[in-house]
Coordinates of C-alpha atoms in Angstrom, one line a residue:
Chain A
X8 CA 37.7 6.1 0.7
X9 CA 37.1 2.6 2.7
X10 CA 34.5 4.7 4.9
X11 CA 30.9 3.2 5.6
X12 CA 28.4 5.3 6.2
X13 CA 24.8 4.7 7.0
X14 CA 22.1 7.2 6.2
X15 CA 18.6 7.0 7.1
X16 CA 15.1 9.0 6.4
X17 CA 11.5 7.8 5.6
X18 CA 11.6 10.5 2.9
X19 CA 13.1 8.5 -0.8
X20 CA 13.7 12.1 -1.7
X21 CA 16.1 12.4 0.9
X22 CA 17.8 9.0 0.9
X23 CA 18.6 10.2 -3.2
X24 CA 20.0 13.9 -2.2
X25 CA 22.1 12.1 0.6
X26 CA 23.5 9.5 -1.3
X27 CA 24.0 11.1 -4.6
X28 CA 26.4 13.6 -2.1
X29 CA 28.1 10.5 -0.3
X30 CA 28.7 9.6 -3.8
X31 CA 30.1 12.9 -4.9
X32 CA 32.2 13.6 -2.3
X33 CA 33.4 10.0 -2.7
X34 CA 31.6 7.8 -0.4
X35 CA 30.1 4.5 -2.5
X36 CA 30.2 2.0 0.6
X37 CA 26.7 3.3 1.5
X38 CA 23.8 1.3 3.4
X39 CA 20.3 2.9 3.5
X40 CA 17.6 2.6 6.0
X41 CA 14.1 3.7 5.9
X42 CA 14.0 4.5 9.6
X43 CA 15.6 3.5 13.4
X44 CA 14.3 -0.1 13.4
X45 CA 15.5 -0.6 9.9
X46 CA 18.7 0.7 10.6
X47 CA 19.3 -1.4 13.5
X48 CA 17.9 -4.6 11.5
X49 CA 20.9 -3.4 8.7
X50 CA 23.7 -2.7 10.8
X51 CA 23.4 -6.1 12.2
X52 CA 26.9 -7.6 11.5
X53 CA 28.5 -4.2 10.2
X54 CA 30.9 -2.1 10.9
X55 CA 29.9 1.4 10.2
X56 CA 32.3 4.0 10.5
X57 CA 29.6 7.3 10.0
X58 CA 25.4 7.3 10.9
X59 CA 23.3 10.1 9.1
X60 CA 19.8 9.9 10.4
X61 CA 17.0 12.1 10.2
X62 CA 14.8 12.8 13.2
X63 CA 11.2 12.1 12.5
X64 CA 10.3 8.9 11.0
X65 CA 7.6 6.2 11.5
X66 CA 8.2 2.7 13.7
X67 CA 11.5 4.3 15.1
X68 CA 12.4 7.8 15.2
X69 CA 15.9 9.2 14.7
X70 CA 15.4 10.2 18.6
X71 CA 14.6 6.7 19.5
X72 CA 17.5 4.9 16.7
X73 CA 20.2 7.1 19.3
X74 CA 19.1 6.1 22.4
X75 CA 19.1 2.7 21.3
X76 CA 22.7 2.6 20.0
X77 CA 24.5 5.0 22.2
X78 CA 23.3 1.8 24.7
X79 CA 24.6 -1.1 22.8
X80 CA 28.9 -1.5 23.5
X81 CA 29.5 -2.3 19.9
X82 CA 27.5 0.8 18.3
X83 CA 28.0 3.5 21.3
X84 CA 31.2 4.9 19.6
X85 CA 30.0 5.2 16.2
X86 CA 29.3 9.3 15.0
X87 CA 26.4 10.3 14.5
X88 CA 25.0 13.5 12.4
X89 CA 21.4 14.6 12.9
X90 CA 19.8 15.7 10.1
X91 CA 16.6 17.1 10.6
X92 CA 13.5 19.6 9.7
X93 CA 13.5 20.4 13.5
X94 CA 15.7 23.5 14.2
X95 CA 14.3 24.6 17.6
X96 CA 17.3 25.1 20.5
X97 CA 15.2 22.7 22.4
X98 CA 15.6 19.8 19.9
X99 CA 19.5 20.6 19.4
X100 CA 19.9 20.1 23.0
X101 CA 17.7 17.1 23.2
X102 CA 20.4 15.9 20.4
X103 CA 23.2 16.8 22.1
X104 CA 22.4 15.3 25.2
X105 CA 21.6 12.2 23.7
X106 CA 25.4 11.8 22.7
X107 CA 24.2 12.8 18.5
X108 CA 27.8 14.1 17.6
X109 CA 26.5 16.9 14.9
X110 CA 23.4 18.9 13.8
X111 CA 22.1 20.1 10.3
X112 CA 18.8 21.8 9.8
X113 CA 17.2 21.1 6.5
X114 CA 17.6 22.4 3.8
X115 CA 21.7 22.3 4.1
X116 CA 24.1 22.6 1.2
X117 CA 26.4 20.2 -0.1
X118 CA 29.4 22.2 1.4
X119 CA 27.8 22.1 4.7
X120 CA 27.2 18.6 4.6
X121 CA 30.8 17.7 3.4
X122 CA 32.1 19.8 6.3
X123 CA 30.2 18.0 8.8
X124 CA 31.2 14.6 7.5
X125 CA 34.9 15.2 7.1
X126 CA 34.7 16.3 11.1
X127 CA 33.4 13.2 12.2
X128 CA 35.4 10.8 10.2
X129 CA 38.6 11.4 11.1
Chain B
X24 CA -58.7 21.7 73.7
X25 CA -55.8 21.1 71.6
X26 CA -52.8 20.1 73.7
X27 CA -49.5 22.6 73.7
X28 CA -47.4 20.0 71.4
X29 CA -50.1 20.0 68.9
X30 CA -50.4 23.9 68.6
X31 CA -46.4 23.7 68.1
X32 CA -46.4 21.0 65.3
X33 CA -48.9 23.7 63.6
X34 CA -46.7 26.8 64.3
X35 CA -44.1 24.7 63.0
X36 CA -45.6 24.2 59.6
X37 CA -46.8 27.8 59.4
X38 CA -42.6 28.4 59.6
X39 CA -41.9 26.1 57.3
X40 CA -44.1 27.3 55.0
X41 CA -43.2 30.9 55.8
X42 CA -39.5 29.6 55.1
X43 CA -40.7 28.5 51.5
X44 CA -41.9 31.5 50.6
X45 CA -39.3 33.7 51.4
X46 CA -36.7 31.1 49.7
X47 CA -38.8 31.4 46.7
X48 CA -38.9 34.7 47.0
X49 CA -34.9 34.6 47.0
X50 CA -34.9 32.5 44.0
X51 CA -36.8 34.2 42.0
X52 CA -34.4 37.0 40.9
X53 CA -31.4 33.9 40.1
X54 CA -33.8 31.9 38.3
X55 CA -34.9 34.9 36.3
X56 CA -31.3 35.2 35.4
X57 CA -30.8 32.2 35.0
X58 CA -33.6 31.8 32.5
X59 CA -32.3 34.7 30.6
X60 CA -28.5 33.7 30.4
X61 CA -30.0 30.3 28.6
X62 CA -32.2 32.8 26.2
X63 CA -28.7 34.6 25.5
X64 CA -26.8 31.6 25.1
X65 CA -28.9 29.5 22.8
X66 CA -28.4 31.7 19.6
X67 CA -24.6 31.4 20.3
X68 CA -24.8 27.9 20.8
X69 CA -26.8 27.5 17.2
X70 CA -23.6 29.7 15.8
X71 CA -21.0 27.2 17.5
X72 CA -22.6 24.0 16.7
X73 CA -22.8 25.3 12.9
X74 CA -19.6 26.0 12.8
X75 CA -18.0 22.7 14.7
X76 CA -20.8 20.3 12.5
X77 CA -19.5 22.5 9.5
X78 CA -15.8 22.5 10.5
X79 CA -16.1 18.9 11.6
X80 CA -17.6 17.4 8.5
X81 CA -14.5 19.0 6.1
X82 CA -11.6 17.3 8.3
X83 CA -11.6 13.7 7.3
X84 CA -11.4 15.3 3.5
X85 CA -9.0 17.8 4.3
X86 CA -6.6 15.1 6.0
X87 CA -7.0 12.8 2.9
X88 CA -6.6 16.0 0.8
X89 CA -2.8 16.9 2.5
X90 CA -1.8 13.0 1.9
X91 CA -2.6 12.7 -1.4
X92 CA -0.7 16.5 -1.9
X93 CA 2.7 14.3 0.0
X94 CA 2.1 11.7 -2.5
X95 CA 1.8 13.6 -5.9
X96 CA 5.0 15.5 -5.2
X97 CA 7.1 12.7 -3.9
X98 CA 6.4 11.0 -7.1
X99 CA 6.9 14.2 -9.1
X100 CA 10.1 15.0 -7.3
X101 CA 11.3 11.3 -7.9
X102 CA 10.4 11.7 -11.3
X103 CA 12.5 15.3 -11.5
X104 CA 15.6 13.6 -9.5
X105 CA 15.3 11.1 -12.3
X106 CA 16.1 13.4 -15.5
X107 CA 18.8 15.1 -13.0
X108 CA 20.8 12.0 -12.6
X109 CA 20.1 11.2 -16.0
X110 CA 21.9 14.7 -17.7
X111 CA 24.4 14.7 -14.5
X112 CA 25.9 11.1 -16.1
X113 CA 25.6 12.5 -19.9
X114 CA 27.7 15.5 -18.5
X115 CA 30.3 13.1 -16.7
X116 CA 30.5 10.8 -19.6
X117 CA 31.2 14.6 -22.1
X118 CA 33.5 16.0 -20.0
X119 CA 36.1 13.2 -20.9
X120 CA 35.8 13.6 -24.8
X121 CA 35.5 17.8 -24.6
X122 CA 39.0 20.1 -24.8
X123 CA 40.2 21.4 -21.5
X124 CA 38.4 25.1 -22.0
X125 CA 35.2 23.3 -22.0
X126 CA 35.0 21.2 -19.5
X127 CA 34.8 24.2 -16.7
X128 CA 31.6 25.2 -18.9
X129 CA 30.7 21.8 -18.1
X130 CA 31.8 21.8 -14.4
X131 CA 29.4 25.0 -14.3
X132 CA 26.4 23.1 -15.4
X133 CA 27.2 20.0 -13.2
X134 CA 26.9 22.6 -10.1
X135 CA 24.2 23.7 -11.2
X136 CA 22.2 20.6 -11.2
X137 CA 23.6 19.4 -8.0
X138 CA 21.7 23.0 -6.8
X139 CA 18.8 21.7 -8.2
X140 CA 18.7 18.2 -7.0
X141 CA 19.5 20.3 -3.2
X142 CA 16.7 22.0 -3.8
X143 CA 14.4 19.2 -4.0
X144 CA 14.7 18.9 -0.1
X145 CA 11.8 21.0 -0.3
X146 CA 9.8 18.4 -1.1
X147 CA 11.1 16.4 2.0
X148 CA 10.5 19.6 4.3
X149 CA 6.9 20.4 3.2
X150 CA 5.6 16.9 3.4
X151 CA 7.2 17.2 7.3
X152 CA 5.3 20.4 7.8
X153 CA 1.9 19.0 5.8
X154 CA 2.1 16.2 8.1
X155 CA 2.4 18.1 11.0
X156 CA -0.9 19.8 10.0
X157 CA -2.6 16.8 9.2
X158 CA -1.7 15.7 12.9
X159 CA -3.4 18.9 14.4
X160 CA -6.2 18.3 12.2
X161 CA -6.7 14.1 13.6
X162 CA -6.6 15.2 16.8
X163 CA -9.3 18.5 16.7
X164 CA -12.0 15.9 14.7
X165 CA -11.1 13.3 17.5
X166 CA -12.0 16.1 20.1
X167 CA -15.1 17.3 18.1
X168 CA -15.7 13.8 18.1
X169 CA -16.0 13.3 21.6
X170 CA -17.6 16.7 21.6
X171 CA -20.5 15.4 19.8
X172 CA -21.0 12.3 22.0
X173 CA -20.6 13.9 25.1
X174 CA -24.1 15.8 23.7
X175 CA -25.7 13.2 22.7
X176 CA -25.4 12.2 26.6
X177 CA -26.8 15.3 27.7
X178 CA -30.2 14.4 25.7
X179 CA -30.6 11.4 27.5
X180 CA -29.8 12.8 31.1
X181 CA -32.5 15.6 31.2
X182 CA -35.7 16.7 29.9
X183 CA -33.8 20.8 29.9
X184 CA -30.9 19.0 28.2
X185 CA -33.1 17.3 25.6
X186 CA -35.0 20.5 25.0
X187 CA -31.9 22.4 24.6
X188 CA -29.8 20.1 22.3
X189 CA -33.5 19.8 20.3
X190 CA -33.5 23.3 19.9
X191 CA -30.0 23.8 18.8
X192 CA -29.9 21.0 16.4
X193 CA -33.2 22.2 14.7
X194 CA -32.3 25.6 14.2
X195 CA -28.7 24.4 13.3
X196 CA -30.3 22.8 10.2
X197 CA -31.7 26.1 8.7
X198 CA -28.7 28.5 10.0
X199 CA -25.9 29.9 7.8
X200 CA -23.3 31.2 8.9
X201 CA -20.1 33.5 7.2
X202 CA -16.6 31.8 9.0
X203 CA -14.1 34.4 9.1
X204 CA -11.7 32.4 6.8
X205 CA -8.7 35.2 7.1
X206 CA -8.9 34.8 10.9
X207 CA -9.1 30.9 10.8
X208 CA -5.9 31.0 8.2
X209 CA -4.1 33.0 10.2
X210 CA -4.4 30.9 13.3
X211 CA -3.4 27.8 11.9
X212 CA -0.7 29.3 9.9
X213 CA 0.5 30.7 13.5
X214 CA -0.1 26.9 14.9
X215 CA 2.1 25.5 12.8
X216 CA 4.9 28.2 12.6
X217 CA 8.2 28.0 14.2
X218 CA 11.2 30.2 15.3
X219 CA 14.4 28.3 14.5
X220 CA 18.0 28.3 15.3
X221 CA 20.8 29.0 13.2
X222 CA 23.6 26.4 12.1
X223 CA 26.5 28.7 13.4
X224 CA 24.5 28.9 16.8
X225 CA 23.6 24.4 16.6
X226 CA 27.5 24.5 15.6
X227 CA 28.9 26.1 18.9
X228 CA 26.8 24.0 20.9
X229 CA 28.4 20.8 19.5
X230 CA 31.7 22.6 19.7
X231 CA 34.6 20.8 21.8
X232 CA 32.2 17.6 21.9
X233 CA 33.8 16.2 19.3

């Protein structure tokens, strides 16, 4: 698969378990980012066909990293999948109102992850 | 012969000081009360300031305490993900060289450590939740904080609010007091708890937005 995805979380945990399942499920054009503001810094010049981003991270949150992109013309398309500690119906609709195109509470399972993924790159 | 505006000024300072009495008289009671809520609420106030001083004192430690929890298991879950990876690529690099009944043996085994390198997100999750407690905790010392400079004020404002904080801080010194751990546990376990939502429910919110 040709597919670029971009995951980011503060946690190095996290960006392994991610990326060793982007891997697996065959994904190897990968780009990680540490949080929003290094995300934005790394997309610069890219063409990224999936965002993974987790919600709470230092400098700029997952929150934050939407708002900005779902603003800029050549990033507003892109999908995005939350992935996030927060499971309250209050943050799902925060998500969902910010235009984030699908929701996973950690912990989530490889299948559930490949599901989510092969809905939003079509 | 005193003149008729002279013999009113006089009558007029008998009323006043008829007036005084019977305000005095009035007050009396309230500042008796008074006197006695303060007797009441001093030996509370010891109890309190013990417990905030005590309380106060074991934050900055506790908050240091929850970091350096975040940082020993990152490193030890790195350290875990590390062997994982490591037997994941010996069990790729078998599977080729093994005869076709064993390699769904080895296919078991390969799902099984992708379970446990899943389960690691633990270590992702309680760090969030630890550092969600350590956030309550900065921000309780930075009120106890302003608590104790807003008392050191009251010294300085009045000779009763000198006396008082004297009192308190002397007896403070020589009090002990039990804390009801249990209780204290329970409300901070309850503090940081919450209800969630489940993925089929996030899933039908998203539904037909894609």
């Amino acid at each position: 698969m040709s597919k670029k995805i971009l995951f980011i979380d503060d946690s190095p945990t996290m960006r392994r378990i991610i990326g060793n399942t982007l891997n697996k499920i065959g994904f190897d054009d990968l780009i990680e980012a540490e949080n929003g503001l290094d995300a934005l810094q790394k997309m610069e010049g890219q063409s990224v066909d999936l965002i993974l981003t987790d919600w709470n991270m230092p400098e700029m949150s997952g929150e934050e990293f939407v708002r900005v992109i779902r603003g800029e013309a050549a990033y507003k398309d892109i999908p995005v999948l939350m992935i996030t500690t927060r499971g309250m119906k209050d943050d799902v609709m925060t998500a969902l109102s910010l235009g984030v195109n699908g929701y996973v509470v950690k912990p989530f399972t490889p299948d559930v992850i490949k599901k989510k993924i092969s809905e939003l790159i079509k | 012969m005193p003149k008729q505006d002279q013999i009113d000024e006089i009558m007029q300072k008998i009323e006043d000081i008829r007036l005084f009495f019977k305000m005095s008289e009035e007050f009396t009671p309230f500042l008796s009360d008074l006197f006695q809520f303060l007797k009441d609420m001093l030996p509370l106030m010891y109890d309190a300031n013990v417990s905030i001083v005590e309380s106060a004192n074991n934050l900055p430690t506790a908050s240091s305490r929850i970091n350096d929890v975040n940082q020993a298991t990152e490193m030890a879950t790195q350290e875990i993900l590390d062997k994982l990876e490591f037997i994941s690529a010996k069990l790729d690099g078998l599977t080729a060289s093994l005869p076709q009944e064993k390699q769904g043996e080895i296919e078991t085994i390969q799902t099984d450590v992708t379970d446990i390198i899943f389960a690691l997100q633990f270590q992702d999750i309680t760090a969030q939740k630890l550092e969600h407690a350590n956030r309550i905790l900065k921000a309780i010392y930075e009120k106890f904080i302003t608590l104790f400079e807003t008392a050191e004020r009251m010294r300085t404002t009045s000779k009763v609010g000198e006396k008082v904080m004297n009192d308190i801080q002397e007896k403070s010194s020589t009090y002990e007091r039990k804390l009801d751990r249990e209780k204290l546990k329970q409300q901070f376990t309850d503090m940081v708890r919450s209800e969630g939502i489940s993925q089929d429910d996030i899933d039908q919110y998203f539904k037909g937005n894609n």
